[in-house]
PDB file of C-alpha atoms in Angstrom:
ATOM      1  CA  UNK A   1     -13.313 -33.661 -10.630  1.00  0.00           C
ATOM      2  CA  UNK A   2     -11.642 -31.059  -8.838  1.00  0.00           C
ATOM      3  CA  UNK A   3     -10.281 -27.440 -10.953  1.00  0.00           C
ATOM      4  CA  UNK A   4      -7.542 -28.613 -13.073  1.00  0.00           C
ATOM      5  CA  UNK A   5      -4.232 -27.461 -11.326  1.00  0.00           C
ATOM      6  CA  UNK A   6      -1.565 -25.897 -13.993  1.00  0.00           C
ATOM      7  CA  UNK A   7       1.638 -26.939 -12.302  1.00  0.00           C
ATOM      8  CA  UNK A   8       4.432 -26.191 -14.628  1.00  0.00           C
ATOM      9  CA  UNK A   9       4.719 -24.485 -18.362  1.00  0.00           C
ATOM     10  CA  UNK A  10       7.074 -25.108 -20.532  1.00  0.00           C
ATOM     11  CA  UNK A  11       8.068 -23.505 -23.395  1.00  0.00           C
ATOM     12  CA  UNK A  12      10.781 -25.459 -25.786  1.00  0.00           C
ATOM     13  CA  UNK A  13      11.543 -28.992 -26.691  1.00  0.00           C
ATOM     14  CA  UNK A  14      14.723 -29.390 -24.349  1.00  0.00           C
ATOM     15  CA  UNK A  15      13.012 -28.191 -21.363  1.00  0.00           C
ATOM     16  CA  UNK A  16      10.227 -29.867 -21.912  1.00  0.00           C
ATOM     17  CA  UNK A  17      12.119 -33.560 -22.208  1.00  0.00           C
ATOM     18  CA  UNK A  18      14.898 -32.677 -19.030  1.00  0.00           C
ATOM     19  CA  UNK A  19      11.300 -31.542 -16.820  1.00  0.00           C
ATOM     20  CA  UNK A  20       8.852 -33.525 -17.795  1.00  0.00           C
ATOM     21  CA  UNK A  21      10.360 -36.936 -16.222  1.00  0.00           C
ATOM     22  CA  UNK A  22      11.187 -34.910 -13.298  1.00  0.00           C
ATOM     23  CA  UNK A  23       7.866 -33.639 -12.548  1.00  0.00           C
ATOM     24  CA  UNK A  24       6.552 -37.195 -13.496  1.00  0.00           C
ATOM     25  CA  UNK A  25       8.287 -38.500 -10.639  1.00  0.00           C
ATOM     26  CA  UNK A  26       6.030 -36.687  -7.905  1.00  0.00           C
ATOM     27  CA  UNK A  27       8.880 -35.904  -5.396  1.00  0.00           C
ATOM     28  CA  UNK A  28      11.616 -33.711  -7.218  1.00  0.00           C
ATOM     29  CA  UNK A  29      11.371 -30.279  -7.667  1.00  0.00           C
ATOM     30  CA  UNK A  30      12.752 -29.502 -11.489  1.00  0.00           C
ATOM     31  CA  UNK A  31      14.671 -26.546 -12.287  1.00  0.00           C
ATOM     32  CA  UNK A  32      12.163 -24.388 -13.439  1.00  0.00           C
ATOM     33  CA  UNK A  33      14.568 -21.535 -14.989  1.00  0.00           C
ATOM     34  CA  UNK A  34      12.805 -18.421 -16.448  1.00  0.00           C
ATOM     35  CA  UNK A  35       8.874 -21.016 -17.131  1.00  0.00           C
ATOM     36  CA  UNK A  36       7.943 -20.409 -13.456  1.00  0.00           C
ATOM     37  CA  UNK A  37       4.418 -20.357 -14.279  1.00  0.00           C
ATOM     38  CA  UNK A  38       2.258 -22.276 -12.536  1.00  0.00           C
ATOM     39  CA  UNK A  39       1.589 -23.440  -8.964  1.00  0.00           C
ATOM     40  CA  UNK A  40       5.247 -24.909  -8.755  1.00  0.00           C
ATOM     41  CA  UNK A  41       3.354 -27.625  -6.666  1.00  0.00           C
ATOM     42  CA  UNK A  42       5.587 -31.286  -7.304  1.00  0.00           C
ATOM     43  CA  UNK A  43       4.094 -32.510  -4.721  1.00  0.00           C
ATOM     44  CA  UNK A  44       2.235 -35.463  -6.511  1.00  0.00           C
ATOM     45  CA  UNK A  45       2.244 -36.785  -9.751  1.00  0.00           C
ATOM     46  CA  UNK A  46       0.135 -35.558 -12.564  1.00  0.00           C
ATOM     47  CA  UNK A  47      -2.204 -37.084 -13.945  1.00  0.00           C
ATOM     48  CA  UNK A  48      -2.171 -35.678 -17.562  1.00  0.00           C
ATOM     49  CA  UNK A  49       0.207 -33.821 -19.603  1.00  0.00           C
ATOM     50  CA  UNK A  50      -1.108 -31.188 -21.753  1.00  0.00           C
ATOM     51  CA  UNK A  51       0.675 -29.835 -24.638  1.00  0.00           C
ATOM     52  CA  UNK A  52       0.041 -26.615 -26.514  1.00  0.00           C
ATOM     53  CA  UNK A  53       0.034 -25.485 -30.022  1.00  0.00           C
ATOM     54  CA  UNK A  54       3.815 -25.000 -30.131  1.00  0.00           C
ATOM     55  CA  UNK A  55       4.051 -28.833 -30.289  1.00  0.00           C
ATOM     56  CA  UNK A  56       2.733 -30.470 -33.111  1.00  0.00           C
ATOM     57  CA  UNK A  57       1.729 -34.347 -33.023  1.00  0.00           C
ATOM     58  CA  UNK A  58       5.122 -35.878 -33.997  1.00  0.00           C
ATOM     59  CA  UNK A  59       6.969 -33.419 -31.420  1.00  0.00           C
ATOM     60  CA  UNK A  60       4.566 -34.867 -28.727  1.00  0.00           C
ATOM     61  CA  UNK A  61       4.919 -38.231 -30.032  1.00  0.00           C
ATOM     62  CA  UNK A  62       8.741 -38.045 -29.860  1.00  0.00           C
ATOM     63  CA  UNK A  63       8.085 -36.221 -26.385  1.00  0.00           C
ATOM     64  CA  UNK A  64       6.366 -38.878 -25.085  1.00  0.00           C
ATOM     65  CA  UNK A  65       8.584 -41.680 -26.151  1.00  0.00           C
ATOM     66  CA  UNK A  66      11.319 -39.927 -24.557  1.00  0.00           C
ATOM     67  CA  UNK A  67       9.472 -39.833 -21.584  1.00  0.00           C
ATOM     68  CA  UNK A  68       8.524 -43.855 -21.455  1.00  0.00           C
ATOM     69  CA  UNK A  69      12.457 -44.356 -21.788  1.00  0.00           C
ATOM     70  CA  UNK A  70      12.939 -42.645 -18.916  1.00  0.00           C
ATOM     71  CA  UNK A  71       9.913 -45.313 -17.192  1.00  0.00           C
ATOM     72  CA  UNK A  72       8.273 -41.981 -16.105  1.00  0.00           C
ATOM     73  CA  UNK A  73       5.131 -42.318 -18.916  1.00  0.00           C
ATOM     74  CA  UNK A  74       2.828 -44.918 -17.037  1.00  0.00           C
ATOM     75  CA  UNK A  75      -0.779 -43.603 -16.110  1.00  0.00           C
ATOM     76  CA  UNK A  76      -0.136 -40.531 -17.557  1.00  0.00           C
ATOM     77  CA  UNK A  77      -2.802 -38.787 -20.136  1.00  0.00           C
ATOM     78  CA  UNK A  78      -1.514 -36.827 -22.968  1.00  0.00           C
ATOM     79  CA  UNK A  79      -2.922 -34.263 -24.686  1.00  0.00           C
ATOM     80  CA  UNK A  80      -2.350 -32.277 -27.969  1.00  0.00           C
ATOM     81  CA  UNK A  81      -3.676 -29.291 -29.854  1.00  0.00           C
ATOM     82  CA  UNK A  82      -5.886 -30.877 -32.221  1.00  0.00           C
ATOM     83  CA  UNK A  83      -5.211 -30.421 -36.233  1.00  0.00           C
ATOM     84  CA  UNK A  84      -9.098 -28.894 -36.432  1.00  0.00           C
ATOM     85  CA  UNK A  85      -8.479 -26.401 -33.459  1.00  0.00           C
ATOM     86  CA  UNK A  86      -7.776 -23.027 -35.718  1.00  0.00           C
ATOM     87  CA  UNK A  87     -10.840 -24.093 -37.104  1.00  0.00           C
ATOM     88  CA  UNK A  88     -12.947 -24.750 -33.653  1.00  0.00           C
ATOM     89  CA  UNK A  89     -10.693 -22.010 -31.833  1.00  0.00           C
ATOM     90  CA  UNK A  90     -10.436 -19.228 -34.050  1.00  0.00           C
ATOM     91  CA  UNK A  91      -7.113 -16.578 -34.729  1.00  0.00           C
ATOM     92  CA  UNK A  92      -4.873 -16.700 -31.818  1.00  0.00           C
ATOM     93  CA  UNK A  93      -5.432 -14.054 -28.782  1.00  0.00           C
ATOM     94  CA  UNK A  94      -7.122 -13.726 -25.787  1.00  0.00           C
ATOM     95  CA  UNK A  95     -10.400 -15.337 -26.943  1.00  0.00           C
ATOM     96  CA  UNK A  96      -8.062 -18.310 -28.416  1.00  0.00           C
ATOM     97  CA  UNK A  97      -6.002 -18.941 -24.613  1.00  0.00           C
ATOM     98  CA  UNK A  98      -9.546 -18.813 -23.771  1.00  0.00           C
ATOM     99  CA  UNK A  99     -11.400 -21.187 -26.024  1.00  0.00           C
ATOM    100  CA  UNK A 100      -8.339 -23.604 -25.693  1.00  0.00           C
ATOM    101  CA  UNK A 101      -8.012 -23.522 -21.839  1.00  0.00           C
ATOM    102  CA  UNK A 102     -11.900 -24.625 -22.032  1.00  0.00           C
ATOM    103  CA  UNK A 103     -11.640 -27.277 -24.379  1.00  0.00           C
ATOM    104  CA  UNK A 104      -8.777 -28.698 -22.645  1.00  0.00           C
ATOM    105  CA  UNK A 105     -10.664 -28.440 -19.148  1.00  0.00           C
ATOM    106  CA  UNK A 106     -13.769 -30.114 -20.826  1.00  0.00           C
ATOM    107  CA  UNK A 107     -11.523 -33.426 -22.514  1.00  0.00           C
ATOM    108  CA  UNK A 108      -9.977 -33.842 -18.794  1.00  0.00           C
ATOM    109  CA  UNK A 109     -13.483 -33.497 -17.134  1.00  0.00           C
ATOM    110  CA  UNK A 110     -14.259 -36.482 -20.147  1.00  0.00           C
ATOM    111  CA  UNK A 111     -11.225 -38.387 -19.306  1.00  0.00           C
ATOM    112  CA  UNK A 112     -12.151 -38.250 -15.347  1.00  0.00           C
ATOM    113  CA  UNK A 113     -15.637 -39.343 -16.056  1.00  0.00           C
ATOM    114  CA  UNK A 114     -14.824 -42.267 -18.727  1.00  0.00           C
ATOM    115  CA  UNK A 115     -12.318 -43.071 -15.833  1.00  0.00           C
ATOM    116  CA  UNK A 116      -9.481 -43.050 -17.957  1.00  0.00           C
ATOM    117  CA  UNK A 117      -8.026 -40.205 -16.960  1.00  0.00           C
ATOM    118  CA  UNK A 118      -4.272 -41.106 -15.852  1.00  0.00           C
ATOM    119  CA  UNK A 119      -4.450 -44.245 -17.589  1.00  0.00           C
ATOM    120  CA  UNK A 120      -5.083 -43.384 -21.115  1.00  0.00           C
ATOM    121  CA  UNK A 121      -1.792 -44.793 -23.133  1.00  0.00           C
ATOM    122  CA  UNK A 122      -2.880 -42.645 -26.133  1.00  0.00           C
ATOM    123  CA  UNK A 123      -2.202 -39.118 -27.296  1.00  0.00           C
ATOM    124  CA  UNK A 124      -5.763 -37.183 -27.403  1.00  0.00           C
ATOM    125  CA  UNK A 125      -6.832 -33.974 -28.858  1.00  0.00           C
ATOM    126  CA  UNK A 126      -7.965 -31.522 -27.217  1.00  0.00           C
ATOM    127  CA  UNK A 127      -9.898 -29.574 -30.085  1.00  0.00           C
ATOM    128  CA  UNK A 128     -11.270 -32.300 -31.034  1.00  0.00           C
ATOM    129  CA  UNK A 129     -15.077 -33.889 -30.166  1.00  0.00           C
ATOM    130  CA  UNK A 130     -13.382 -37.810 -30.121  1.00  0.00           C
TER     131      UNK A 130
END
């Protein structure tokens, strides 16, 4: 698997559901606003979404069906802060970003080698060992 490629944070709930179809697409650039971090690269759809602690479960659930209305969900892997990660990740800071941005590396390296990666209909944890 190559390095996993941030392309695009995003911040709030109404960003997140006018971009995320957009960027799902593979061919349109999104208005990025003041969230230009990342590579900005739109040049090919993703092949997983990953969603941070500011978005619990239901908010990525809702997210995501928002998303399949739009017919822009398909062979896309989503992922979600796990309700054990303040236990597995520890108080938030730099160790945290840290800890987080290696569990979520090590459940997409998992996805790619199960070979579900991009296909997976389900939402998955990433603090979790499942």
């Amino acid at each position: 698997m190559k390095v996993c490629n941030l392309i695009h944070f995003i911040q709030s709930i109404p960003h997140a559901k006018t971009v995320i179809p957009q960027i799902l697409t593979g061919h349109e650039k999104p208005e990025t606003g003041s969230d230009e971090v990342g590579s900005l690269n739109f040049s090919s759809k993703p092949q997983a979404v990953v969603l941070g602690g500011a978005f619990d479960l239901k908010t990525v659930e809702d997210l995501r069906a928002h998303v399949n209305k739009e017919g822009m969900g398909n062979g896309i892997s989503w992922l979600a802060r796990g309700p054990d990660a303040d236990a597995r990740l520890g108080p938030a800071g730099p160790v945290y970003a840290i800890k987080a941005a290696e569990c979520v590396k090590g459940v997409l390296t998992r996805l790619n080698e199960q070979e579900t990666l991009g296909k997976d209909k389900s939402i998955g944890t990433a603090a979790s060992d499942d």
